[in-house]
Amino acid sequence: MSNSNVKLEAVKGDITKQENISAIVNAANAELQIGSGVAGAIHTAAGKGLAEECRALAPIKTGEAVITGAYELPNQHIIHVLGPIYGFNKPEVKLLSNCYENALTLAENHNIESIAFPAISTGAFGYPFEDATEIVLSTVQDFIKKAHSIKKIRFVLFSNKDYEYYENKLRGIK
Ligand code: AR6
């Protein structure tokens, strides 16, 4: 990005395997407990201590973000956000944008330098991937103009197709 020192990057992979990243973001459920997809992978890899810490923070509202330790994961923090269920929680654009904005604000408040996001709401919650990506990138581009601690934002995509889509979009804004 020309107007910021924050590096934006896309990688194909698993959100639980992000070395050298301070905070990873969980596409959580309101109860902050193990689920399928990202939440299932994170709780399984982090171990039982995570569910215990989460119990005191739940329930969370759509668009809200909370932070915990990362337990057995190779990171320092997990930031849990609850994305909108597409077609149900409205206005969905604002609620999805809030997830990224609130996660990044929480990261700044904890002096976090690097953060990795999965594609929130685009799995079980059914948000169309391309529409979601537009919202993600415009929210993040706005946010990094005012970022202080954050130096790197990584997008972790599970499929080749999703990764290539991000990679092309990021190339367009660099
Ligand atoms: N690493 C990175 N991305 C992943 C991984 C992984 N290990 N696993 C799936 N994805 P989802 P949501 C991708 O369903 O739509 C859960 O049950 C996946 O391909 O994890 O926000 C929770 O408990 C998709 O593109 O999150 C909630 O109830 C994206 O991550 C609900 O699902 C998000 O898929 C949250 O649904």
Coordinates of C-alpha atoms and ligand atoms in Angstrom, one line a residue:
M1 CA 0.0 0.0 0.0
S2 CA 1.4 3.4 -0.9
N3 CA -0.3 5.3 1.9
S4 CA 0.7 3.0 4.7
N5 CA 3.6 1.0 6.1
V6 CA 1.3 -2.0 6.8
K7 CA 2.1 -5.1 4.7
L8 CA -1.0 -6.9 3.4
E9 CA -0.4 -10.5 2.3
A10 CA -2.4 -13.6 1.3
V11 CA -1.4 -17.1 2.0
K12 CA -3.0 -20.5 1.3
G13 CA -3.2 -22.6 4.4
D14 CA -4.5 -23.4 7.8
I15 CA -5.2 -20.6 10.3
T16 CA -3.8 -22.8 13.1
K17 CA -0.4 -23.1 11.4
Q18 CA 0.7 -19.4 11.2
E19 CA 4.2 -19.1 12.6
N20 CA 5.6 -15.6 13.3
I21 CA 2.2 -14.0 13.6
S22 CA 1.2 -12.5 17.0
A23 CA -2.6 -12.8 16.8
I24 CA -4.8 -15.1 14.7
V25 CA -8.5 -14.4 14.3
N26 CA -11.2 -17.0 15.0
A27 CA -14.5 -17.1 13.0
A28 CA -16.3 -17.9 16.2
N29 CA -19.8 -18.8 17.3
A30 CA -21.6 -16.6 19.9
E31 CA -20.7 -19.1 22.7
L32 CA -17.0 -19.0 21.8
Q33 CA -16.9 -22.8 21.9
I34 CA -15.6 -25.5 19.5
G35 CA -17.6 -25.6 16.2
S36 CA -16.8 -26.7 12.7
G37 CA -14.5 -24.9 10.3
V38 CA -12.1 -22.4 11.7
A39 CA -13.5 -22.5 15.2
G40 CA -13.2 -26.2 15.3
A41 CA -9.6 -26.2 14.1
I42 CA -8.6 -23.5 16.5
H43 CA -10.1 -25.1 19.6
T44 CA -8.7 -28.5 18.7
A45 CA -5.2 -27.2 18.1
A46 CA -5.2 -24.8 21.1
G47 CA -6.4 -27.3 23.7
K48 CA -9.0 -27.2 26.5
G49 CA -7.6 -24.1 28.2
L50 CA -9.0 -22.0 25.4
A51 CA -12.6 -23.1 25.9
E52 CA -12.3 -22.4 29.7
E53 CA -11.0 -18.9 29.1
C54 CA -13.7 -18.3 26.5
R55 CA -16.6 -19.3 28.8
A56 CA -16.2 -16.2 30.9
L57 CA -16.2 -13.9 27.8
A58 CA -19.3 -15.4 26.1
P59 CA -21.8 -14.8 24.6
I60 CA -20.6 -12.2 22.1
K61 CA -22.7 -10.2 19.7
T62 CA -22.4 -10.2 15.9
G63 CA -19.5 -8.0 14.8
E64 CA -18.0 -8.0 18.3
A65 CA -14.3 -9.0 19.0
V66 CA -12.7 -10.4 22.2
I67 CA -9.1 -11.5 22.9
T68 CA -7.7 -14.6 24.7
G69 CA -4.4 -16.4 25.0
A70 CA -3.4 -18.8 22.2
Y71 CA -2.5 -21.9 24.4
E72 CA -0.9 -24.6 22.2
L73 CA -0.9 -22.5 19.0
P74 CA 2.3 -20.9 17.7
N75 CA 0.9 -17.4 18.4
Q76 CA 0.5 -15.1 21.4
H77 CA -3.2 -14.2 21.1
I78 CA -6.5 -15.3 19.5
I79 CA -9.0 -12.6 18.6
H80 CA -12.5 -14.1 18.4
V81 CA -15.1 -12.4 16.2
L82 CA -18.7 -13.4 15.4
G83 CA -19.5 -12.9 11.8
P84 CA -23.0 -12.3 10.4
I85 CA -25.1 -15.2 9.1
Y86 CA -25.8 -14.3 5.5
G87 CA -29.4 -13.4 4.9
F88 CA -30.2 -13.4 8.6
N89 CA -28.1 -10.8 10.6
K90 CA -28.6 -7.4 9.0
P91 CA -27.2 -5.1 7.8
E92 CA -24.7 -7.7 6.7
V93 CA -22.2 -5.4 5.1
K94 CA -21.8 -3.3 8.2
L95 CA -21.7 -6.3 10.5
L96 CA -19.0 -8.0 8.5
S97 CA -17.0 -4.8 8.3
N98 CA -17.4 -4.4 12.1
C99 CA -15.7 -7.8 12.6
Y100 CA -12.5 -6.7 10.9
E101 CA -12.6 -3.2 12.3
N102 CA -13.1 -4.4 15.9
A103 CA -10.5 -7.1 15.6
L104 CA -7.9 -4.6 14.3
T105 CA -8.8 -2.1 17.0
L106 CA -8.4 -4.7 19.7
A107 CA -5.1 -5.7 18.2
E108 CA -3.9 -2.1 18.2
N109 CA -5.0 -1.8 21.9
H110 CA -2.8 -4.7 22.7
N111 CA 0.2 -3.4 20.7
I112 CA 0.0 -6.4 18.3
E113 CA 2.3 -6.1 15.3
S114 CA 1.0 -8.9 13.1
I115 CA -2.5 -10.5 12.7
A116 CA -3.9 -13.2 10.5
F117 CA -7.5 -13.4 9.4
P118 CA -9.5 -16.3 7.9
A119 CA -12.4 -15.4 5.5
I120 CA -15.0 -14.7 8.2
S121 CA -18.6 -15.7 7.5
T122 CA -17.8 -17.3 4.1
G123 CA -18.1 -20.9 5.3
A124 CA -21.0 -22.1 7.5
F125 CA -22.4 -18.6 7.7
G126 CA -22.8 -18.5 3.9
Y127 CA -21.5 -15.0 3.0
P128 CA -20.7 -15.0 -0.8
F129 CA -16.9 -15.0 -0.9
E130 CA -16.4 -12.3 -3.5
D131 CA -18.8 -9.9 -1.8
A132 CA -17.2 -10.5 1.5
T133 CA -13.7 -9.9 0.1
E134 CA -14.7 -6.5 -1.2
I135 CA -15.9 -5.5 2.3
V136 CA -12.8 -6.9 3.9
L137 CA -10.4 -5.1 1.7
S138 CA -12.1 -1.7 1.9
T139 CA -12.4 -2.0 5.7
V140 CA -8.7 -3.0 6.0
Q141 CA -7.5 -0.3 3.6
D142 CA -9.4 2.4 5.7
F143 CA -8.1 1.0 8.9
I144 CA -4.4 0.9 8.0
K145 CA -4.4 4.6 7.4
K146 CA -4.7 5.0 11.2
A147 CA -2.7 1.9 12.3
H148 CA 0.2 2.3 14.7
S149 CA 1.3 -1.0 16.1
I150 CA 0.1 -3.3 13.3
K151 CA 2.8 -3.9 10.6
K152 CA 1.4 -6.9 8.9
I153 CA -2.0 -8.2 8.0
R154 CA -2.2 -11.7 6.6
F155 CA -5.2 -13.3 5.0
V156 CA -5.3 -17.1 5.3
L157 CA -7.3 -18.8 2.6
F158 CA -8.2 -22.4 2.7
S159 CA -8.7 -23.2 -1.0
N160 CA -6.5 -22.4 -4.0
K161 CA -9.4 -20.6 -5.6
D162 CA -10.0 -18.3 -2.6
Y163 CA -6.2 -17.7 -2.3
E164 CA -5.9 -16.7 -5.9
Y165 CA -8.9 -14.4 -5.6
Y166 CA -7.2 -12.5 -2.7
E167 CA -3.8 -12.5 -4.4
N168 CA -5.3 -10.8 -7.5
K169 CA -7.1 -8.2 -5.5
L170 CA -4.1 -7.4 -3.3
R171 CA -2.0 -7.0 -6.4
G172 CA -4.5 -4.5 -7.6
I173 CA -4.1 -2.3 -4.5
K174 CA -0.4 -2.5 -4.0
Ligands
AR6_1 N1 -7.9 -22.3 8.2 C1 -8.3 -21.3 7.4 N2 -9.5 -21.2 6.8 C2 -10.4 -22.2 7.1 C3 -10.1 -23.3 7.9 C4 -8.8 -23.3 8.5 N3 -8.4 -24.3 9.3 N4 -11.2 -24.1 8.0 C5 -12.1 -23.5 7.2 N5 -11.6 -22.4 6.6 P1 -16.2 -21.1 8.9 P2 -18.0 -18.8 9.3 C6 -12.3 -21.4 5.8 O1 -17.3 -22.0 8.6 O2 -18.6 -18.9 8.0 C7 -18.4 -22.6 12.9 O3 -19.0 -23.8 13.1 C8 -13.6 -21.8 5.1 O4 -13.3 -22.4 3.9 O5 -15.1 -21.6 9.7 O6 -17.7 -17.5 9.9 C9 -18.5 -21.7 14.1 O7 -18.7 -22.4 15.3 C10 -14.3 -20.5 4.9 O8 -13.9 -19.8 3.7 O9 -16.7 -19.7 9.5 C11 -19.6 -20.8 13.8 O10 -20.9 -21.3 14.2 C12 -13.8 -19.6 6.1 O11 -12.7 -20.3 6.6 C13 -19.7 -20.8 12.3 O12 -19.0 -22.0 11.8 C14 -14.9 -19.4 7.2 O13 -15.6 -20.6 7.4 C15 -18.9 -19.6 11.7 O14 -19.1 -19.6 10.3

